[in-house]
Short mmCIF file of C-alpha atoms and ligand atoms in Angstrom, two decimals:
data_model
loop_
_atom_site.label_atom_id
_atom_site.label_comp_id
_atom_site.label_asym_id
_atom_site.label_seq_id
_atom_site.Cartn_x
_atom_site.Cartn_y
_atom_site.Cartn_z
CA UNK F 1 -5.97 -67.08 -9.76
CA UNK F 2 -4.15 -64.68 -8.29
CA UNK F 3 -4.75 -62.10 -5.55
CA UNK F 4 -6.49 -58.71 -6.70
CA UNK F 5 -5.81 -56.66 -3.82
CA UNK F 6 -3.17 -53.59 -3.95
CA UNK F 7 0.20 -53.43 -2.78
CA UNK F 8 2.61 -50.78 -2.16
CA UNK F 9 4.84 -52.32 -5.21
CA UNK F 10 1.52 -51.87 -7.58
CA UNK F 11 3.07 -47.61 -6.99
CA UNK F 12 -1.07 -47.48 -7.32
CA UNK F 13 -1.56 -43.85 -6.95
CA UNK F 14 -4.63 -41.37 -7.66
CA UNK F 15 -5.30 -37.35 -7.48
CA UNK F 16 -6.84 -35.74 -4.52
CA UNK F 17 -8.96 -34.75 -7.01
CA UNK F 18 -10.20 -37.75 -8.36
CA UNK F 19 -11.31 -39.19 -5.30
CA UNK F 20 -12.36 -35.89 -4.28
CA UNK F 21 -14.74 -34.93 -7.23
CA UNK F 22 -18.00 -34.10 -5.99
CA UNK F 23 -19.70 -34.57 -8.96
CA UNK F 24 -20.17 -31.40 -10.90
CA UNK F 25 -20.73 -31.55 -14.66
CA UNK F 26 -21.78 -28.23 -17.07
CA UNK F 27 -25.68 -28.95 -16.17
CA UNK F 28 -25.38 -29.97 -13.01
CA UNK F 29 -24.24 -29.14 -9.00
CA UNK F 30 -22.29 -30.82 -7.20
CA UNK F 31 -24.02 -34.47 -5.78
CA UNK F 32 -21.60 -35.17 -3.22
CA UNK F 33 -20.19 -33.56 -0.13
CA UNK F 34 -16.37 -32.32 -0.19
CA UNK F 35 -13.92 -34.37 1.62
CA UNK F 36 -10.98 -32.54 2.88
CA UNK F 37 -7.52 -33.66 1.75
CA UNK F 38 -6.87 -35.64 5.31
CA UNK F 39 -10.63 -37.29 4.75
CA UNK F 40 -9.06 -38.29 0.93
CA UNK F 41 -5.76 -39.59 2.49
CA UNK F 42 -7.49 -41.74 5.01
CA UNK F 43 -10.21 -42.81 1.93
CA UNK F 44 -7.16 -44.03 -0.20
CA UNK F 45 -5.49 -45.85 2.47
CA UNK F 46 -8.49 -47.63 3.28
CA UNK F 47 -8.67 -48.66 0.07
CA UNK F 48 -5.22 -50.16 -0.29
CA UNK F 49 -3.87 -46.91 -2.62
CA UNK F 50 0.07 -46.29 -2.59
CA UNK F 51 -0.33 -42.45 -3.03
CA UNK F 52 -1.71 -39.20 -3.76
CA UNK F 53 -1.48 -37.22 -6.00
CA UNK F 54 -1.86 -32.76 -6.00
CA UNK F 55 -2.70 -29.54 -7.42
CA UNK F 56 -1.38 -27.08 -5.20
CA UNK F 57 -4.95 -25.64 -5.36
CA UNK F 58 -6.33 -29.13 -3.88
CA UNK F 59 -4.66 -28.73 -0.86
CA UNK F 60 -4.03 -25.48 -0.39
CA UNK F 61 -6.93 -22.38 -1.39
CA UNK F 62 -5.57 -19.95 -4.09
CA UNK F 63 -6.35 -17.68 -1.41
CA UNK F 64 -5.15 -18.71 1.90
CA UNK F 65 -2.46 -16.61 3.86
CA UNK F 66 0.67 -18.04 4.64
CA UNK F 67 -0.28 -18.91 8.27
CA UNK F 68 -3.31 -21.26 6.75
CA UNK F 69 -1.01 -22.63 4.15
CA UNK F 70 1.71 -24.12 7.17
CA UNK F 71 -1.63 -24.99 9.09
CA UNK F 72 -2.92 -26.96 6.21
CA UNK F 73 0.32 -28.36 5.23
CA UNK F 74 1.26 -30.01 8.61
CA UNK F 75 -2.25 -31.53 8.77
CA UNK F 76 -1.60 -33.15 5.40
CA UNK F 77 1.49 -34.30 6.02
CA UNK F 78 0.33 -36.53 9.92
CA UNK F 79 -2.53 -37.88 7.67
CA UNK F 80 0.75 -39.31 4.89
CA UNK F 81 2.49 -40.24 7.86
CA UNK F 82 -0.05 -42.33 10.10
CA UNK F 83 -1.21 -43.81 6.89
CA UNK F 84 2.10 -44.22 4.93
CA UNK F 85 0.58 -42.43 1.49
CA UNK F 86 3.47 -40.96 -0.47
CA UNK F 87 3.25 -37.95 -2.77
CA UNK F 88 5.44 -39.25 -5.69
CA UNK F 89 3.20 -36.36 -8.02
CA UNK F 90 2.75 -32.65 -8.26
CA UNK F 91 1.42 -30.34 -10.24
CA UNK F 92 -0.42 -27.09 -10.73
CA UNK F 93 -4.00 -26.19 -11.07
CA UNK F 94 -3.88 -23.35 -14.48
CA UNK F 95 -7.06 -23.37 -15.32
CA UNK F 96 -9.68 -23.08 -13.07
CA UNK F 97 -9.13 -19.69 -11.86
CA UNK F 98 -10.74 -16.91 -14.37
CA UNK F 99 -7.33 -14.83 -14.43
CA UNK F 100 -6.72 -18.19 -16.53
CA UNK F 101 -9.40 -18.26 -19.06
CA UNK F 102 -7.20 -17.60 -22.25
CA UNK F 103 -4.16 -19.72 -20.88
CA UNK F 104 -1.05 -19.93 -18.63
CA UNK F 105 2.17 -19.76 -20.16
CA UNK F 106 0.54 -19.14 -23.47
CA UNK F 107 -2.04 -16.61 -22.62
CA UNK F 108 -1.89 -13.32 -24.29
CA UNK F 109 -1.04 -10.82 -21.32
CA UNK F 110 1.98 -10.95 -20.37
CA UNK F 111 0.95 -10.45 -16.85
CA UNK F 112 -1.11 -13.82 -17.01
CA UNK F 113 1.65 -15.18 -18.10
CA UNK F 114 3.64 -14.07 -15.44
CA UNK F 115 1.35 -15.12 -12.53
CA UNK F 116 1.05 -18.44 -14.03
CA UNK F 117 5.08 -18.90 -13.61
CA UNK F 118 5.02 -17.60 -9.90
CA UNK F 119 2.19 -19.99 -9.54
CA UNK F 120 4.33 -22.62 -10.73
CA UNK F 121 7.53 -21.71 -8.84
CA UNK F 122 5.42 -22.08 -5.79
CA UNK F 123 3.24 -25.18 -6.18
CA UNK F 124 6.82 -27.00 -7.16
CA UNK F 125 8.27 -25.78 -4.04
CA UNK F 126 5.48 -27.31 -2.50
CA UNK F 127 5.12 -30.67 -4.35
CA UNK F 128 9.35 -30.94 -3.57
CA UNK F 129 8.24 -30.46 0.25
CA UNK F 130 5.65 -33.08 0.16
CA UNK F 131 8.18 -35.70 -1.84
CA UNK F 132 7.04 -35.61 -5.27
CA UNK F 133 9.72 -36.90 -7.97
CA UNK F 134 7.43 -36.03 -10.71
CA UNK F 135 5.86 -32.80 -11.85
CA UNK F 136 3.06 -32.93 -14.06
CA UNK F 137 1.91 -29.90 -16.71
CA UNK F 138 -1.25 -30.06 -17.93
CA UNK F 139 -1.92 -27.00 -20.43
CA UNK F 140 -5.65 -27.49 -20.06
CA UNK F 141 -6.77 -23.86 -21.29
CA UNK F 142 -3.49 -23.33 -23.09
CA UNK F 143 -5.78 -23.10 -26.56
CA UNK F 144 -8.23 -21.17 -28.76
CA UNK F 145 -11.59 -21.15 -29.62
CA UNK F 146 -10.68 -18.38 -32.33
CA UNK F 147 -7.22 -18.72 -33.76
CA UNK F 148 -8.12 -14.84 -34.83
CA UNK F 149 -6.67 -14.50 -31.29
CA UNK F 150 -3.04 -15.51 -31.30
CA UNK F 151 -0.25 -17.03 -33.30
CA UNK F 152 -0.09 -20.71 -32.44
CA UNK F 153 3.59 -20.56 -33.32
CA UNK F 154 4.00 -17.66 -30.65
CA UNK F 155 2.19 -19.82 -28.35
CA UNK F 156 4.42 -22.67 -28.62
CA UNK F 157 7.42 -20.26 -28.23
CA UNK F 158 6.15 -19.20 -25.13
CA UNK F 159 5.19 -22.33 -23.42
CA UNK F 160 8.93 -23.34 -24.47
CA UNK F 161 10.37 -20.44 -22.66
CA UNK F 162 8.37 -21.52 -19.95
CA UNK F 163 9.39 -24.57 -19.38
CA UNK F 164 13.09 -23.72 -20.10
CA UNK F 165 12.74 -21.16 -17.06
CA UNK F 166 11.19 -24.00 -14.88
CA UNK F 167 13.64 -26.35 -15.70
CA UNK F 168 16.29 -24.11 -14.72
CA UNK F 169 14.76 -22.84 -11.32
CA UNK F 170 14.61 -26.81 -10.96
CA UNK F 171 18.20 -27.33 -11.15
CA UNK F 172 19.24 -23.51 -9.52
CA UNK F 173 17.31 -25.16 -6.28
CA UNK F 174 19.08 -28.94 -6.96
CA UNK F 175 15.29 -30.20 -6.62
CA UNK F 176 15.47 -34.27 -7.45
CA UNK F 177 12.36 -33.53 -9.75
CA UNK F 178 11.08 -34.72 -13.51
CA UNK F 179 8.69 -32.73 -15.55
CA UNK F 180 6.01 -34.65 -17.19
CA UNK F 181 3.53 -32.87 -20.11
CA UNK F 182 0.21 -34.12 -20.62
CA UNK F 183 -1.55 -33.62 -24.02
CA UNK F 184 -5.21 -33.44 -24.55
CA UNK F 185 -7.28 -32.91 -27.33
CA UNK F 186 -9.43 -30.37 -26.43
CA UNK F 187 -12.08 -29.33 -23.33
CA UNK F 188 -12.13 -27.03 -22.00
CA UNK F 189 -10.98 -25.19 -24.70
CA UNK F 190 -12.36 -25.72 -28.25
CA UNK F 191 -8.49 -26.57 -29.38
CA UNK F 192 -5.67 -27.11 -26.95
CA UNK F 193 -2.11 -26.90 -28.15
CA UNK F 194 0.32 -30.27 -28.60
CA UNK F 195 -2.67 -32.50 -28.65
CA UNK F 196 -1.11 -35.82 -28.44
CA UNK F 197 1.53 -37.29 -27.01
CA UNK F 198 3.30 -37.73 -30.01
CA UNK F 199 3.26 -33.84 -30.24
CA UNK F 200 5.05 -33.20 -26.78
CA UNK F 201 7.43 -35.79 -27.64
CA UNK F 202 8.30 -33.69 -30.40
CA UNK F 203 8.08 -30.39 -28.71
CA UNK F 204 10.13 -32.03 -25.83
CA UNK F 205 13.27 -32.10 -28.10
CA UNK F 206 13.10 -28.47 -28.73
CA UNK F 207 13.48 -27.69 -25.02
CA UNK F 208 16.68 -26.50 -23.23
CA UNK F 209 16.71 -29.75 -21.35
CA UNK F 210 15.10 -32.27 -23.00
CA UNK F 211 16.49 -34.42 -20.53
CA UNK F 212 14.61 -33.44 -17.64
CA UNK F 213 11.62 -33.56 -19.97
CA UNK F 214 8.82 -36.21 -20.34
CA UNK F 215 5.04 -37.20 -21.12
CA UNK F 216 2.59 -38.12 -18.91
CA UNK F 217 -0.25 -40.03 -21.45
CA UNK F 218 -3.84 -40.39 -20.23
CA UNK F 219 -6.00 -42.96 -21.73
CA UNK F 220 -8.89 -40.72 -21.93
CA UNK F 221 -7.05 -38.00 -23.57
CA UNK F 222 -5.94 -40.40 -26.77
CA UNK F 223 -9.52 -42.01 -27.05
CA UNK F 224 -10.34 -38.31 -26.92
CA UNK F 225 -8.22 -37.85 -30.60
CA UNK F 226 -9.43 -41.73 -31.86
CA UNK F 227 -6.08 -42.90 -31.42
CA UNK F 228 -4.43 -45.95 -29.82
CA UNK F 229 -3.40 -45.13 -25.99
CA UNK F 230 -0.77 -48.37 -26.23
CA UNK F 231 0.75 -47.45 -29.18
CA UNK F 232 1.61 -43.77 -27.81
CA UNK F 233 3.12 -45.31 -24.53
CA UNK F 234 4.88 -47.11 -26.74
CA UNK F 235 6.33 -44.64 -28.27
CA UNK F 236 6.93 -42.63 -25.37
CA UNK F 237 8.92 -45.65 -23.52
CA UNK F 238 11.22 -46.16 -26.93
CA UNK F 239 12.13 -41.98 -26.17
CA UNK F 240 12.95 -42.61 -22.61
CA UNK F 241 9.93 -40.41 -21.62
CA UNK F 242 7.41 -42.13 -20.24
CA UNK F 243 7.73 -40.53 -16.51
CA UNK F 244 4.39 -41.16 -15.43
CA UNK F 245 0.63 -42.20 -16.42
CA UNK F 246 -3.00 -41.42 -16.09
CA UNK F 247 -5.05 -44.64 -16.30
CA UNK F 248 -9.03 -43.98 -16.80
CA UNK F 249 -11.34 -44.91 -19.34
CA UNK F 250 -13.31 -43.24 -22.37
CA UNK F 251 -14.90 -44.33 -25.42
CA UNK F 252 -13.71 -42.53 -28.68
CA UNK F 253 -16.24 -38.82 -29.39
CA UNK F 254 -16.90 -38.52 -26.30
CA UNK F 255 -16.70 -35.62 -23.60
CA UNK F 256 -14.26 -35.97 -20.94
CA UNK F 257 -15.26 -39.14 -19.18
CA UNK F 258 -12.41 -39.97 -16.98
CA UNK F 259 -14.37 -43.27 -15.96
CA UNK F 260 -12.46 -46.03 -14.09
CA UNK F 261 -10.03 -47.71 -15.30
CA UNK F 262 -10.83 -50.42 -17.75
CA UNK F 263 -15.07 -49.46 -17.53
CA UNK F 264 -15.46 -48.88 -21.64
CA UNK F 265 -12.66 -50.67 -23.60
CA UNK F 266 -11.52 -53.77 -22.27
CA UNK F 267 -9.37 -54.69 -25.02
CA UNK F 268 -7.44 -51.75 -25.44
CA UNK F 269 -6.94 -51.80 -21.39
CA UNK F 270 -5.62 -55.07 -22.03
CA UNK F 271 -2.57 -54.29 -24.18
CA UNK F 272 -1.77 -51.54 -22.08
CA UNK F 273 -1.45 -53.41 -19.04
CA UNK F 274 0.30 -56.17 -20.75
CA UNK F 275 2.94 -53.60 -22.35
CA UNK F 276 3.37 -51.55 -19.11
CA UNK F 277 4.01 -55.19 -17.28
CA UNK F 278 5.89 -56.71 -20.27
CA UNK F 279 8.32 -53.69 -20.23
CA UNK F 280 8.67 -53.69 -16.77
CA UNK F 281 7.59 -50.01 -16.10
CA UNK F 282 8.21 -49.16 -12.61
CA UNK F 283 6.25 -45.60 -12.15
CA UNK F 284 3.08 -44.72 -10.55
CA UNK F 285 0.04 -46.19 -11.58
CA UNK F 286 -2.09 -43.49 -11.75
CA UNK F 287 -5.64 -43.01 -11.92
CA UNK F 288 -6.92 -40.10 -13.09
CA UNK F 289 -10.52 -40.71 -12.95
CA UNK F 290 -13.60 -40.35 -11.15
CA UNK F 291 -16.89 -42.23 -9.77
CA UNK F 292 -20.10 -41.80 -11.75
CA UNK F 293 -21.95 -38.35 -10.93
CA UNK F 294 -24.96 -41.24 -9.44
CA UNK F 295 -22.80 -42.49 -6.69
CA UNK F 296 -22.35 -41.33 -3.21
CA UNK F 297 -19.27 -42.26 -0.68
CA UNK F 298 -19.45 -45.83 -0.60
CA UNK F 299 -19.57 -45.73 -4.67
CA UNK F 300 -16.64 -43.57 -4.73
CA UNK F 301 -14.59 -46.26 -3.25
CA UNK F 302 -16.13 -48.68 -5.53
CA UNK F 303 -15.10 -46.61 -8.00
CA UNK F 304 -11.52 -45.97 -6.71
CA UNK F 305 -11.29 -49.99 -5.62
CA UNK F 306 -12.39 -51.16 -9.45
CA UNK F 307 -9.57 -49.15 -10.89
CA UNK F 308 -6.71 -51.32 -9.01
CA UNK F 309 -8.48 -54.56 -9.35
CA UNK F 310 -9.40 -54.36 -13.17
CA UNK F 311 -5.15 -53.29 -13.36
CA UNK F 312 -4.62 -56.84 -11.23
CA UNK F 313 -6.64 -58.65 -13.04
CA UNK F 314 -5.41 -57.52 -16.69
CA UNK F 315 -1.64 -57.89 -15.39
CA UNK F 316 -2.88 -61.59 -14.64
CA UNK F 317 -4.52 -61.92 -17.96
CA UNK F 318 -1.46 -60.52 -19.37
CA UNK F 319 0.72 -63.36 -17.48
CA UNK F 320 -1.48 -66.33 -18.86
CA UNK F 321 -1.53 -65.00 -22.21
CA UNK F 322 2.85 -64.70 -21.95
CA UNK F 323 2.31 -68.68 -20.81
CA UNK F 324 -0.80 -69.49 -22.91
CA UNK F 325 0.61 -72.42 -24.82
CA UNK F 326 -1.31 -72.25 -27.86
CA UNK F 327 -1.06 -68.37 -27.88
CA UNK F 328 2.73 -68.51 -27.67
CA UNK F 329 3.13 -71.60 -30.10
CA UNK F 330 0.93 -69.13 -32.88
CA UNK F 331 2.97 -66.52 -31.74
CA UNK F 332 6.02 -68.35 -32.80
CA UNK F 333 4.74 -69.48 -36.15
CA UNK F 334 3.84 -65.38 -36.53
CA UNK F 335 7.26 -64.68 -36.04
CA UNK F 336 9.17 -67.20 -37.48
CA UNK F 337 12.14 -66.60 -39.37
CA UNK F 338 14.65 -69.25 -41.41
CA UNK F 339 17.63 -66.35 -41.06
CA UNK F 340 18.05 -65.81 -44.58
CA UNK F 341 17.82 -62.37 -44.29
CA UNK F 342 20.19 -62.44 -41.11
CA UNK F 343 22.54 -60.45 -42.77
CA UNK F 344 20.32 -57.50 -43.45
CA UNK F 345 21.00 -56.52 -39.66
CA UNK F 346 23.30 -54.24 -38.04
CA UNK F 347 22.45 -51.19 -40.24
CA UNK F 348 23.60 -49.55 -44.38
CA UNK F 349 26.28 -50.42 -45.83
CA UNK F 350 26.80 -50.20 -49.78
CA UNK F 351 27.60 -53.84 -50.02
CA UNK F 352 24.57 -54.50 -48.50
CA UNK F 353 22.59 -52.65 -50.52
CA UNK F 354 23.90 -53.67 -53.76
CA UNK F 355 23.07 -57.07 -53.07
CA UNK F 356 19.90 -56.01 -51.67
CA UNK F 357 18.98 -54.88 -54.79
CA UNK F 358 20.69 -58.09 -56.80
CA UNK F 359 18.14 -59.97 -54.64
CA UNK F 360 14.76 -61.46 -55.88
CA UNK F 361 11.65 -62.05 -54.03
CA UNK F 362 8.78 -64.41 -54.48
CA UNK F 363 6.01 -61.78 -54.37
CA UNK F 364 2.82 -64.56 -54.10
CA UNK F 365 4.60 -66.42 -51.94
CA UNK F 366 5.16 -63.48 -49.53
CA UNK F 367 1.43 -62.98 -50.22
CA UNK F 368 0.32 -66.44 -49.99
CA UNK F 369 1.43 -66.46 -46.06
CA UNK F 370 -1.50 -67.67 -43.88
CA UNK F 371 -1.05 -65.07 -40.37
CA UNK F 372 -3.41 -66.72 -38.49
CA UNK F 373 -4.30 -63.19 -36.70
CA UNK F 374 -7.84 -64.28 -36.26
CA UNK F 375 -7.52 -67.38 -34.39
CA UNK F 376 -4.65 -65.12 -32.35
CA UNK F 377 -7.42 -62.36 -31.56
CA UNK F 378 -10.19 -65.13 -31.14
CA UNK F 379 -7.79 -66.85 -28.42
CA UNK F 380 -7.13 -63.21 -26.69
CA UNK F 381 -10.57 -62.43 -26.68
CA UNK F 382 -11.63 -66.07 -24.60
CA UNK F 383 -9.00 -65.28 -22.51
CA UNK F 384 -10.19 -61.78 -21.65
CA UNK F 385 -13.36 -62.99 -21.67
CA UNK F 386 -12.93 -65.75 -19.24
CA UNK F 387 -13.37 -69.05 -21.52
CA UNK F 388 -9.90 -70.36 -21.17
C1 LIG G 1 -7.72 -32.52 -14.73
C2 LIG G 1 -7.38 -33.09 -16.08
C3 LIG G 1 -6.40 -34.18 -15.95
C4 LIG G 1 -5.05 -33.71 -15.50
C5 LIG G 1 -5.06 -33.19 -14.13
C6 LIG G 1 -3.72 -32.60 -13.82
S1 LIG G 1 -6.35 -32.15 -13.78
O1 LIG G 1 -8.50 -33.41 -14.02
O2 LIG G 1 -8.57 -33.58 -16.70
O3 LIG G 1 -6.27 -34.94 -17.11
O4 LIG G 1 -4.18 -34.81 -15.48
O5 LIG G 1 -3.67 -31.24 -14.01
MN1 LIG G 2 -4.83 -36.51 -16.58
MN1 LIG G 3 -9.03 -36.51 -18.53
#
């Protein structure tokens, strides 16, 4: 067995936020008292964390004056440097303030929309200043509840021309900086535009500069839609555009959870940490999650310490199942091939597909095939489970 306990090469990595959530919920106050971004940076380095993660707004009060911002900043940045936290992620806080409640960059007045980019422009400057390589958008109020109340095809149009004019303040300023565009579902708002990740993927390609372009999937957000979290990191590593990642946990209909990492569905944590590890994915680890509204400071690193060492412990379960003899010796019998349709590969040609279609296949014999997929999933379910 190997050793659970983070390293600086795990790029383990979590939001002031997350750390910092004191508990509130629609029926209830806060149950905890506020830490202040040095008190989080000293919590996460306690803990054995690589970095933190910011809204402009967690640091820095939508309405301090520029002397408090300096104040505020310097403070934050002697609490990264006697702890050695890095801020490898930025991003800005468009939603909590009520000038935001119809949206951002997609909000109706123009105005809104306006603020929200000078929002922006600023909270990159700052997340450049602090280090971060990685810029994250999430359009949590960019959404309806009544679609009476604005073209959804307008509202994609502007959140492109948005993030076309970002992109290109990036580069005007040669910032070394990645944008990263998190879907969700819905909540706060009833619908929220590009839901998945599979839509920003899509809506990534229509951008000026796709390249500078990526996702940044949450767990919670996909259980949110019913879908499979692995198979859309999948998808966005095959793009090229999986820049970053929020790690929590949710079961499928729920609310928001955000719970720690790998609390609900083991399984599906499973196959995420063994594809992230098989691929070799070398971003942050990030966990975008938060204790239980019962626990007080001690639980909160509980909370924050359970994340890493359910990831540690999956990437080790991953390892033994890659050397699992009887695993990989099914595994090969899955995927065994004699070669006879070795010449299939390498893409059309008409020759190909004239004999192709010349060809004829032994359809209950193809059907006839014994997988063995449940003595696969039996043997991956003992391992997770501890009983081999
Ligand atoms: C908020 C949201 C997260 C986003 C954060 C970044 S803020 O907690 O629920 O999924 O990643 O804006
Ligand atoms: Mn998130
Ligand atoms: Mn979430």
């Amino acid at each position: 067995m190997g050793s659970y306990d983070p390293k600086p090469e795990h790029r383990f990595t979590f939001g002031l936020w997350t750390v910092g959530n004191v508990g509130r919920d629609p029926f209830g106050v806060e149950v905890r008292a506020p830490l202040t971004p040095v008190e989080i940076v000293h919590l996460l380095a306690e803990v054995g964390a690589y970095g933190v993660n910011l809204h402009d707004n967690d640091l820095i009060p939508i309405d301090a004056t520029p002397a408090e911002r300096d104040r505020i900043v310097a403070d934050f940045k002697r609490a990264l440097d006697e702890t050695g936290l890095v801020v490898p992620m930025a991003t800005t806080n468009l939603f909590t303030d009520p000038a935001f409640k119809d949206g951002a960059f997609t909000a109706n007045d123009p105005k809104v929309r306006a603020y929200a980019l000078h929002k922006t422009l600023r909270a990159i400057d700052l997340g450049v200043e602090l280090g971060a390589k990685v810029y994250v958008f999430w359009g949590g109020r960019e959404g309806t509840e009544t679609d009476s109340s604005k073209n959804a095809a307008d509202a994609l149009k502007r959140f492109r021309e948005a993030i076309n004019f970002l992109c290109e303040y990036v580069r005007d300023q040669g910032y070394d900086l990645k944008f990263a565009l998190e879907a969700k579902p819905n909540e706060p708002r009833s619908n929220i535009y590009l839901p998945t990740t599979g839509a920003m993927l899509g809506f990534i390609e229509t951008l000026d500069h796709p390249e500078m372009v990526g996702v940044n999937p949450e767990v919670a957000h996909e259980h949110m839609a019913g879908l499979n979290f692995m198979h859309a990191v999948a998808q966005a590593w095959d793009a090229g555009k999986l820049f970053h990642i929020d790690l929590n946990d949710q079961l499928f209909g729920r609310y928001d959870q955000d719970f720690r990492f790998g609390a609900e569905m083991i399984k599906q944590a499973f196959y995420l940490v063994k594809f992230l590890e098989d691929i070799g994915y070398d971003g942050s680890r990030h966990f975008d999650a938060h204790a239980y509204r019962t626990e007080g400071p001690e639980g909160v690193k509980d909370f924050a310490r359970g994340c890493m060492r359910t990831y540690l412990i999956l990437k080790e379960k991953a390892a033994r199942f890659n050397q699992d003899a009887e695993i990989q010796a099914l595994l090969q019998e899955i995927h065994a091939d004699d070669g006879s349709f070795a010449w299939l590969a390498g893409g059309y040609d008409r020759e190909k597909a004239n004999r192709l279609k010349a060809e004829t296949f032994d359809r209950a014999a193809l059907g006839g095939r014994d997988l063995r997929y449940e003595r696969l999933d039996q043997l991956t379910i003992e391992l997770l489970l501890g009983a081999r």
